[in-house]
Structure formats: C-alpha cells, structure tokens
Coordinates of C-alpha atoms and ligand atoms in Angstrom, one line a residue:
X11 CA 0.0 0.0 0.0
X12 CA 1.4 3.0 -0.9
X13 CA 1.5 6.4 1.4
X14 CA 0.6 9.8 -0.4
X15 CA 1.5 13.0 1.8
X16 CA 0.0 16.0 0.2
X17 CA 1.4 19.4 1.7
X18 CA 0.8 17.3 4.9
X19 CA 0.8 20.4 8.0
X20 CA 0.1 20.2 11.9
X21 CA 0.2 23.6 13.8
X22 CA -0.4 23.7 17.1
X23 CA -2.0 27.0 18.4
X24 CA -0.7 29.2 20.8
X25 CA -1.6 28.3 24.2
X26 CA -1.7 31.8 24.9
X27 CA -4.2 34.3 22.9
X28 CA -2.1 37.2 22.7
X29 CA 1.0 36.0 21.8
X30 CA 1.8 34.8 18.7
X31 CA 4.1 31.6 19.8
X32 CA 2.4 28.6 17.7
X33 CA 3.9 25.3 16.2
X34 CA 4.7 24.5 13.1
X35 CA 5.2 21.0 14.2
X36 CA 5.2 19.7 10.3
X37 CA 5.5 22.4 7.4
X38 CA 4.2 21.9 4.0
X39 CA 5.2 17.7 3.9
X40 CA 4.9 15.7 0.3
X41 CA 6.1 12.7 -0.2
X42 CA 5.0 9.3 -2.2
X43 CA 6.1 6.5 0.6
X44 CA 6.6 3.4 -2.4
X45 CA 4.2 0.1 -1.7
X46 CA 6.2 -2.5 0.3
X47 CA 9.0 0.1 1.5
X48 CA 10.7 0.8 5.1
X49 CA 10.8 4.3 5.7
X50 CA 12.8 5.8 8.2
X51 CA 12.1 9.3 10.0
X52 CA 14.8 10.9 11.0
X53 CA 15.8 14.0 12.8
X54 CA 16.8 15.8 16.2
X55 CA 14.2 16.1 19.3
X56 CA 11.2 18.7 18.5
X57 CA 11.9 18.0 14.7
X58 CA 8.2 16.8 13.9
X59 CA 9.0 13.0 12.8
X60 CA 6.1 12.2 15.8
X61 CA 3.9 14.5 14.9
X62 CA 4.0 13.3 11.3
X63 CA 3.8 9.5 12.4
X64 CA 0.4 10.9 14.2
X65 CA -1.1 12.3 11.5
X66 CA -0.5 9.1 9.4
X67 CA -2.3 7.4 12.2
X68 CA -4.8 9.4 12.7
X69 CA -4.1 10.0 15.8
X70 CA -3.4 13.7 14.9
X71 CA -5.2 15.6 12.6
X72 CA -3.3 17.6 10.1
X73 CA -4.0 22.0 9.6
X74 CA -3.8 21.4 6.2
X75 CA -2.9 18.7 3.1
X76 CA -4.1 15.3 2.8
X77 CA -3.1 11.8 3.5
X78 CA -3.8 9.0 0.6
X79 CA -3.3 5.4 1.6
X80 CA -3.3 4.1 -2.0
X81 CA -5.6 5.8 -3.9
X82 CA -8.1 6.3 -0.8
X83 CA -8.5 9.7 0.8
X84 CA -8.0 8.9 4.7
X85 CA -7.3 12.7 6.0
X86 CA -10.9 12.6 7.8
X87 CA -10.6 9.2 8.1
X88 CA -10.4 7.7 12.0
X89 CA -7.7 5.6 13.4
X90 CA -9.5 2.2 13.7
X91 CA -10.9 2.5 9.9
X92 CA -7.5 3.3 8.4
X93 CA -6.0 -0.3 9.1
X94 CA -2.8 0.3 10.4
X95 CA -0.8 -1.1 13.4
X96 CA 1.1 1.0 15.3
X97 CA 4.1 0.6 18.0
X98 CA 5.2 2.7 20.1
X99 CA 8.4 3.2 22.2
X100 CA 6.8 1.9 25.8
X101 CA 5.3 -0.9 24.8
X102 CA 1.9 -0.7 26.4
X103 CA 0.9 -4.0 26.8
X104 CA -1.9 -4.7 28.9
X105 CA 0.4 -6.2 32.9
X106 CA -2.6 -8.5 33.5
X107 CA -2.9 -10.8 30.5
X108 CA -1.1 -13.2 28.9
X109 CA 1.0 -12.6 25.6
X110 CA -1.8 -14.4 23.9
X111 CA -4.2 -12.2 25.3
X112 CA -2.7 -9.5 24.9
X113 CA -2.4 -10.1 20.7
X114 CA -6.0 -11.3 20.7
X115 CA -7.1 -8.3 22.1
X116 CA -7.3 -5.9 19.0
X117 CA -8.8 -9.1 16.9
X118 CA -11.7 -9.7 19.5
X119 CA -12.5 -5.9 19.2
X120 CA -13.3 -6.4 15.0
X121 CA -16.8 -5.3 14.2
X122 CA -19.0 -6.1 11.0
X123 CA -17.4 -7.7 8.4
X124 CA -14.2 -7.6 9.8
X125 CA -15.6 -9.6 13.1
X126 CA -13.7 -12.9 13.2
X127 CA -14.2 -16.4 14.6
X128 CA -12.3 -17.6 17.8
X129 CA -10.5 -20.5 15.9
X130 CA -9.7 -17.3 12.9
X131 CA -8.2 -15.3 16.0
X132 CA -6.2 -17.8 17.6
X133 CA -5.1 -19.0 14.1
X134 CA -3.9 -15.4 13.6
X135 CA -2.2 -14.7 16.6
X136 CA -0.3 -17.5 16.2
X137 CA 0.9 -16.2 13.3
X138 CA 2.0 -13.2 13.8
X139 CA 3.8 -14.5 17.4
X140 CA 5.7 -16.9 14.3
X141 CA 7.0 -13.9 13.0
X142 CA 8.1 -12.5 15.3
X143 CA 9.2 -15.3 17.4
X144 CA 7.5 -15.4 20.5
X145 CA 5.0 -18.5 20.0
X146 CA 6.5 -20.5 22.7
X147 CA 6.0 -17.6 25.4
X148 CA 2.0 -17.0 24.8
X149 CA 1.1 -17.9 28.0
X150 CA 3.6 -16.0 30.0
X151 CA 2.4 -12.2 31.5
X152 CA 4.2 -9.1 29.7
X153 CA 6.4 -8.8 33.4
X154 CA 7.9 -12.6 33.1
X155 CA 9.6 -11.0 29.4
X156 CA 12.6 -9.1 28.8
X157 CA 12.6 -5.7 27.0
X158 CA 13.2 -7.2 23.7
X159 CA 10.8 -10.2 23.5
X160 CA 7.8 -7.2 25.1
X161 CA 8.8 -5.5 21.8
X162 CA 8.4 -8.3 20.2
X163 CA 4.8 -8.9 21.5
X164 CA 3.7 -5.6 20.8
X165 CA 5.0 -6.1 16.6
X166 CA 3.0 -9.0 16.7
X167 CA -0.2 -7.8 18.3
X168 CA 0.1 -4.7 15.8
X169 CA 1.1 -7.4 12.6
X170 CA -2.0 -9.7 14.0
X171 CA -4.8 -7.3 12.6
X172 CA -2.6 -7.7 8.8
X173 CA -2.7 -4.1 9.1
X174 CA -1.9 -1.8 5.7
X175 CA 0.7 -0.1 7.4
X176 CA 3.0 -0.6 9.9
X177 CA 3.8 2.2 12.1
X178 CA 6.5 2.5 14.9
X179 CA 7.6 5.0 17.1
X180 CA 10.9 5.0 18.6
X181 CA 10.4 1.2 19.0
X182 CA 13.6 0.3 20.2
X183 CA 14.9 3.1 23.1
X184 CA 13.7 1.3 25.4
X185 CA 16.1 -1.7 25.0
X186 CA 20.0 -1.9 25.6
X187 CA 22.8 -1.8 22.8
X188 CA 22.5 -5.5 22.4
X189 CA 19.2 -5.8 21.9
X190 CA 18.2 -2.9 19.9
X191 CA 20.7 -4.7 17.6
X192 CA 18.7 -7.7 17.3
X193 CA 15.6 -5.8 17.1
X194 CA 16.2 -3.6 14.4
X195 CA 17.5 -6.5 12.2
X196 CA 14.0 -8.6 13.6
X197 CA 11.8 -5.7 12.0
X198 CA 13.9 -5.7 9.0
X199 CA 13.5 -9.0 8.4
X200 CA 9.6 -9.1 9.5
X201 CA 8.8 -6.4 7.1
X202 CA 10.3 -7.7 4.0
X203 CA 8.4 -11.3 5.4
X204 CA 5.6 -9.3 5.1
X205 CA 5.8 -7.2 2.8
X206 CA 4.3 -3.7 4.3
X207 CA 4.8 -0.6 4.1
X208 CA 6.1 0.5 7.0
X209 CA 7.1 4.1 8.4
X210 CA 9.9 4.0 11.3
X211 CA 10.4 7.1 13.9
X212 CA 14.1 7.2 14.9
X213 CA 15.8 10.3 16.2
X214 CA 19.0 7.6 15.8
X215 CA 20.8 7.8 12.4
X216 CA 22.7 5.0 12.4
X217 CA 19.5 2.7 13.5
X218 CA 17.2 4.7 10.3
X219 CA 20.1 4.3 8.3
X220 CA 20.9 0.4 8.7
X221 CA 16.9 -0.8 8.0
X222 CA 15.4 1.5 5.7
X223 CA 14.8 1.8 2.4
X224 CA 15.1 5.2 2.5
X225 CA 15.0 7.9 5.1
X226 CA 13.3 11.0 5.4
X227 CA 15.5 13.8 7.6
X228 CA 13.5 16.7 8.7
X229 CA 14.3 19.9 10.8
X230 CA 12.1 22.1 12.6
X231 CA 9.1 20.9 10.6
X232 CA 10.7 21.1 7.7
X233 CA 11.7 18.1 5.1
X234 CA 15.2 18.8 4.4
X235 CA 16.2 15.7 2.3
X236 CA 14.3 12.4 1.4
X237 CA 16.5 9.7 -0.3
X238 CA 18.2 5.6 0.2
X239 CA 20.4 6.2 2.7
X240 CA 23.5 5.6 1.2
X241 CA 22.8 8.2 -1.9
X242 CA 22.2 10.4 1.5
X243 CA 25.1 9.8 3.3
X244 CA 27.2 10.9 -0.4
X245 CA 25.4 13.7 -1.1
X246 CA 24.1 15.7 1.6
X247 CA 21.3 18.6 0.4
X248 CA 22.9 21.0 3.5
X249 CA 25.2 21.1 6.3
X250 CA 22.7 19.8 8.7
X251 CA 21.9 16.8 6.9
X252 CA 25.6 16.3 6.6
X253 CA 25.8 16.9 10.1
X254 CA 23.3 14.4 11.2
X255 CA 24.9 11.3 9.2
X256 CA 27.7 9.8 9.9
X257 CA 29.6 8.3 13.0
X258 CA 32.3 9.6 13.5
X259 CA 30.6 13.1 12.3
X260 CA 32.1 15.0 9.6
X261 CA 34.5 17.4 10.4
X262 CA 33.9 21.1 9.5
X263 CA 36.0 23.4 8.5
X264 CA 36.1 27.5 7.5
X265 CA 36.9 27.8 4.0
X266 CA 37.5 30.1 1.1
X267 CA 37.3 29.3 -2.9
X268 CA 39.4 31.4 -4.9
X269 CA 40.4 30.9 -8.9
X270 CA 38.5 27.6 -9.0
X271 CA 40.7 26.5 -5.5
X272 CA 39.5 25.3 -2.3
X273 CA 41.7 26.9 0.9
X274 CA 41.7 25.8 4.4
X275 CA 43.3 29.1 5.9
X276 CA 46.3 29.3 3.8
X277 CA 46.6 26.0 1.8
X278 CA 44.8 25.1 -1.3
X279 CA 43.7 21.8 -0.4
X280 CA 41.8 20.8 -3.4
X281 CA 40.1 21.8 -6.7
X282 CA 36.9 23.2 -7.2
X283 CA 36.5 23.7 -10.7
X284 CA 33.0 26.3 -11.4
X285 CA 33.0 27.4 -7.7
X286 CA 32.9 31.3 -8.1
X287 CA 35.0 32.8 -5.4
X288 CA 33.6 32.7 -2.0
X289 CA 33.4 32.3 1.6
X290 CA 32.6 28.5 2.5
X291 CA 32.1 25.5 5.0
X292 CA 33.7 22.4 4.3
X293 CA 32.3 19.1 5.3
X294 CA 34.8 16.3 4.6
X295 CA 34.1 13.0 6.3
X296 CA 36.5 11.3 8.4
X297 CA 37.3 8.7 5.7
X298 CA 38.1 11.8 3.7
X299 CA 41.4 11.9 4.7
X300 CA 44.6 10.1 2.9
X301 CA 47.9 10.3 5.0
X302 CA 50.4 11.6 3.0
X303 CA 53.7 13.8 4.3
X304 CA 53.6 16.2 1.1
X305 CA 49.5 16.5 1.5
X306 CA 48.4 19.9 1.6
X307 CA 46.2 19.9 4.9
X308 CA 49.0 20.2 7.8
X309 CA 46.8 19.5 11.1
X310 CA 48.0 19.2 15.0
X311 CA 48.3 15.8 15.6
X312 CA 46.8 14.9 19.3
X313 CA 45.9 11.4 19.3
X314 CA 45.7 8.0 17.1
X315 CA 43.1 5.9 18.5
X316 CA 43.6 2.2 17.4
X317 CA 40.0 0.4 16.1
X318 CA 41.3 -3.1 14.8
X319 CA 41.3 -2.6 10.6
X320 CA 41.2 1.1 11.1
X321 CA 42.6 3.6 13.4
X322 CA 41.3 7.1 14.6
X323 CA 43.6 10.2 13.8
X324 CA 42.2 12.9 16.2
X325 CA 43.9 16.2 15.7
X326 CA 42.8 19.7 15.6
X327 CA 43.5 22.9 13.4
X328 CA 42.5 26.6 13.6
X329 CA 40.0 26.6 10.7
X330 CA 38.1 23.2 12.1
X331 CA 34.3 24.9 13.8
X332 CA 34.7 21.6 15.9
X333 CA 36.9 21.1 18.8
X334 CA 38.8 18.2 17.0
X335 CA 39.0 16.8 13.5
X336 CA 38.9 12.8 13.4
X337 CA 39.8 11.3 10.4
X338 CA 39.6 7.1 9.9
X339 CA 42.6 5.9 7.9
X340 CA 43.4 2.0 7.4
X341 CA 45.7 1.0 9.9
X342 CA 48.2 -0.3 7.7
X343 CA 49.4 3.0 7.2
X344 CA 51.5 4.1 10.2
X345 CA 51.3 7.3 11.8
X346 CA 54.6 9.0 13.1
X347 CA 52.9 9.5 17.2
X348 CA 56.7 11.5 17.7
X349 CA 55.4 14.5 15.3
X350 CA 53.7 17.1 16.0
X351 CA 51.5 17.5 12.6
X352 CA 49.6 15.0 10.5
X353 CA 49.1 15.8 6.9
X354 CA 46.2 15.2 4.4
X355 CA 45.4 15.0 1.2
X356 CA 41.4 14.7 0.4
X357 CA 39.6 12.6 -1.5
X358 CA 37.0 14.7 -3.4
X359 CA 34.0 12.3 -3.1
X360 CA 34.3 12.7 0.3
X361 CA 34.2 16.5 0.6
X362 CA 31.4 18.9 0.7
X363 CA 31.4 22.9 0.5
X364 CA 28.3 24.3 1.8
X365 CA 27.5 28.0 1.7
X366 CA 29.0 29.8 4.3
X367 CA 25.4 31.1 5.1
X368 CA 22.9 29.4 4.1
X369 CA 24.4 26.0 4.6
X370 CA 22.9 24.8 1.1
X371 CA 25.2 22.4 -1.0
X372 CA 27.5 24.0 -3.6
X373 CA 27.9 21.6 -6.0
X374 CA 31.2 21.4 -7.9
X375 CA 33.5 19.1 -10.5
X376 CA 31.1 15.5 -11.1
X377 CA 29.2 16.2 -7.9
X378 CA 25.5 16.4 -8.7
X379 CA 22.2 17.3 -7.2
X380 CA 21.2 14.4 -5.4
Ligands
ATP409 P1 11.0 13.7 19.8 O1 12.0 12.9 19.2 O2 11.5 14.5 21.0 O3 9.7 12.9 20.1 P2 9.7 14.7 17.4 O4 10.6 15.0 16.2 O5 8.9 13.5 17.4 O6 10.5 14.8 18.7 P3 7.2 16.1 17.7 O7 6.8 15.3 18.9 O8 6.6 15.7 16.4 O9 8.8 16.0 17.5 O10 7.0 17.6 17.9 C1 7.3 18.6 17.0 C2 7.0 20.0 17.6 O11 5.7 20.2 17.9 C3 7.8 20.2 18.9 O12 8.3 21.6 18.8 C4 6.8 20.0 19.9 O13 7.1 20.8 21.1 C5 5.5 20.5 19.3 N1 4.3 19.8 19.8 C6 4.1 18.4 19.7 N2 2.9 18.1 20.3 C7 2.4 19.3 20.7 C8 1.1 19.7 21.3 N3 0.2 18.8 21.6 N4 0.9 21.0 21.5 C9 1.8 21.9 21.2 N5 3.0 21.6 20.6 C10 3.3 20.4 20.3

C-alpha cells in the first residue's frame, strides 16, 4: 500500500491568545512513501518526525494537506478504519494478560465484516507470534519478558490485525545496545516477510540508516532531504543533513574558494573547478582523509586511536568549527605518534562545501544534485 503526503501540516495553536508563539510541528510535507518500502524518520528532538507518524495514524489531525493510503482519501478518516498497526516506544501492553491475550485483544475488538471467529483469532495470533518469534512464550504475562521479547509482542499484536501499514515510534529506546541490535534487524527481516509498508520514527541515524529503504531527515518541521540512505550519506542537500549522518561526524572546516581553488586558511587543499569565489564551510568525512607527508592539509596531531582494521587520527587545526577533527585511515598505514603534525590530502567524493550562510550544498566538479 502505498502512502501519499500531500502538503501534509500540523500547527499547534498558541496556548496563549495574545502571543503569537504557535507550532509549526510539520510544514508543508509531500512525499509518495513506495508500496512494500521501510521508511525511516529521521531527525533531532522537537523535529516533527512524531507529529508526522500521528497524522498518518490518525491519531493527529493535520492543519492542512491530505493523506492518501493508496488511492483512498484517509485525511478525515479515523484511526480504527484506516488499518494500520502501530508501535510505540513503551510498549503498552496490557500487565494483566497473557501474551496471547494481549495479541488477541485488537482481533476480539473487530466489528462487522471484519468480526472474526475464535479458531480465525487464535489461528492469527499465532501467526503473527511466528514472526516474530514469540509463540513459545503465549502464555507467560508481559512482566515474566525481557525488554526485547515485550517488543516483540507488541509487533506482533500490531502485525496480527494484517494491518496496511506498519507504524513505529521509537520502538527500540527502550532496550539496551545489544538488543536494539537484534531488534532492528528482527523488523527488517519481519517487514520484508511481510511485505508492508512501514514508516519508522528514529531520532537515531545509524539505527534509520541500517533498516530503511530510504530515510526522510526533517528539521524544525521542515523536510530537508528524502533519499536511500547511502545516496544520502554521499550527497548531503545542506550542512545539517551532513551533520546528522555519519559516526564519526564530519569534520567542519572554514573555508575560502578562490580561482577555482579550495583553501583551508592558507593552503589550497583541493580543486573546485566552477565554484565562483567565496566564503565557505567544508564538510569532509572522516574517511576523507589520505595520509600523506607532502598532502596539503597540515593538522596538530593529538591522538591515534587504534580500532582493529582502522585507526582514529584525532587532531585539531584553527580553521576546524569543531573542537577536534577525526579522520579514519586503514591501519596499515603508520602514523609518526613523535610528530607534532599529521598531513592530508582529500579525496574529493568525500568533501562537501556548503555555503557559508545558508548552509545549502554547492555543488562542484562530477558532484550532482542528489
Ligand atoms: P521527539 O524525538 O522528541 O519525540 P519529534 O521529532 O517526534 O521529537 P514532535 O513530537 O513531532 O517531534 O514535535 C514537533 C514540535 O511540535 C515540537 O516543537 C513540539 O514541542 C511540538 N508539539 C508536539 N505536540 C504538541 C502539542 N500537543 N501541543 C503543542 N505543541 C506540540
């Protein structure tokens, strides 16, 4: 089933009459979510990824656009009719009955032609515990679980009701490193079982990034870039989308163009053929970075931080906006830990100039709009 989002907007009124301090919790959303696709939501706290979840739910009720769930019109539509199933970070499983009960629950509430038989319920709860598997604890209460397998039962009481689409919201901050692991790759692999479309709230870019299909990254309301992950990740719309992806982070630098050049403070570090001459921020990711004792990029060399294939090159240099630059370089090349500087060369791919205002993308050389 496919997701339409037509100018999709929520704006929450001011709580107070005279001043003018409302929320624009989504602004002016559109997006075709393709049948059968993960779709991750991605952003900071406060960015409206919840908001929009809500709306898609019905839960909320948008200001303004529409919501299509194929070809139907389900904007005025309520929750119940619109045949989704919907997870949420805190489980909310009922303490007092059983997994089984629990997953019955929302199939023994079915009216009219939806209404099912008790041998068609358990049948169907059985199911869905398969998936997700959990059939061999259906008699146990939600408390005798552990975080992950309580996730688990609340997939499967959502999955029971074969909903349209799949819905979850922050469905894994509850559970430890290990587990959220696990979990992610379980929904993964549930929702290619299954086969529906399902949209994921995450303000965790690494979790969005490693299970979608493609993520959505908003700020403040606003969509700021909508793409597979990867194609993201290599071509960043702004700085704060190139911000947000990536662990390490990108390092950020001050920077200039001049004759077609890229400087960081006095060295050229690179070309920019068609840049006009300008005040800029570089983004170049910490893979960016070749080691080599003629490069042009001379940094302070504080620390090499040894990761197994890779190591970590922390260093720092007066044009860097962050505290420390950390570059990932294989670890078969050695670093000198006597010297005092650690020099680069870049690899183009791998950095970014951003307007020095803005923050939009400046495209140069084979770089294209993504
Ligand atoms: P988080 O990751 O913290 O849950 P989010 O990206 O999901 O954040 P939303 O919950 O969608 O963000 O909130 C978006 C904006 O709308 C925030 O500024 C929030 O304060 C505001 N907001 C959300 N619900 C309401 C409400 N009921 N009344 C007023 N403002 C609200």
């Amino acid at each position: 089933m496919k997701i339409v989002l037509e100018n999709l907007t929520k704006v929450f009124p001011s709580r107070n009459k005279k001043s003018n301090d409302e929320v624009i919790a989504v602004n002016n959303f559109n997006f075709e979510i393709p049948d059968g696709k993960l779709i991750g939501l991605l952003g900071p706290s406060g960015c409206g990824k919840s908001t929009t979840l809500y709306m898609i739910s019905g839960l909320q009720k948008p200001t303004g656009g529409k919501i299509f769930f194929g070809d139907e019109d389900v904007t005025e539509l309520s929750t119940e009719r619109r045949g989704i199933g919907l997870v949420f970070q805190n489980y909310a499983l009922y303490p007092h009955m059983t997994v089984k009960q629990n997953i019955l629950f929302p199939l023994q509430n079915l009216k009219g032609e939806e209404k099912m038989t008790k041998d068609q319920m358990l049948e169907r709860a059985y199911e869905a515990a398969r998936l997700v598997q959990i059939d061999e604890l259906m008699d146990r209460k939600p408390s005798e679980l552990s975080g992950g397998q309580q996730q688990r039962v609340a997939i499967a009481r959502a999955l029971a009701k074969m909903p349209r689409v799949l819905l979850l919201d922050e469905p894994l901050s509850n559970l430890d490193a290990r587990l959220r692991l696990q979990t992610r790759e379980e929904i993964r692999r549930i929702q290619k079982e299954t086969g529906i479309t399902t949209v994921f709230v995450t303000h965790d870019q690494e979790e969005a990034m490693s299970i979608s299909d493609m993520i959505v990254v908003m700020k403040l309301g606003v969509v700021q870039q909508i793409g597979e992950p990867q194609n993201v990740y290599d071509s960043p719309a702004n700085l704060f989308v190139a911000k947000f992806l990536g662990t390490p982070p990108i390092n950020v630098f001050r920077g200039r163009v001049q004759g077609g050049k890229l400087f960081i403070g006095e060295a050229e570090v690179m070309d920019v053929q068609g840049v006009k001459d300008q005040a800029v921020t570089v983004g170049i990711r910490p893979e960016g970075f070749v080691l080599d004792e003629n490069g042009p990029l001379s940094c302070k060399l504080s620390n090499v931080e040894v990761m197994g294939r890779d190591v970590s090159i922390v260093s720092t240099h007066e044009e860097s906006l962050n505290p420390i630059i950390r570059s990932i370089i294989n670890a078969d090349h050695k670093v000198n830990l006597a010297s005092e500087t650690v020099r680069y060369t870049l690899k183009p791919h791998k950095v970014f100039l951003f307007h020095a205002e803005t923050e939009d993308r400046i495209y140069f050389g084979k770089t294209e709009e993504a």
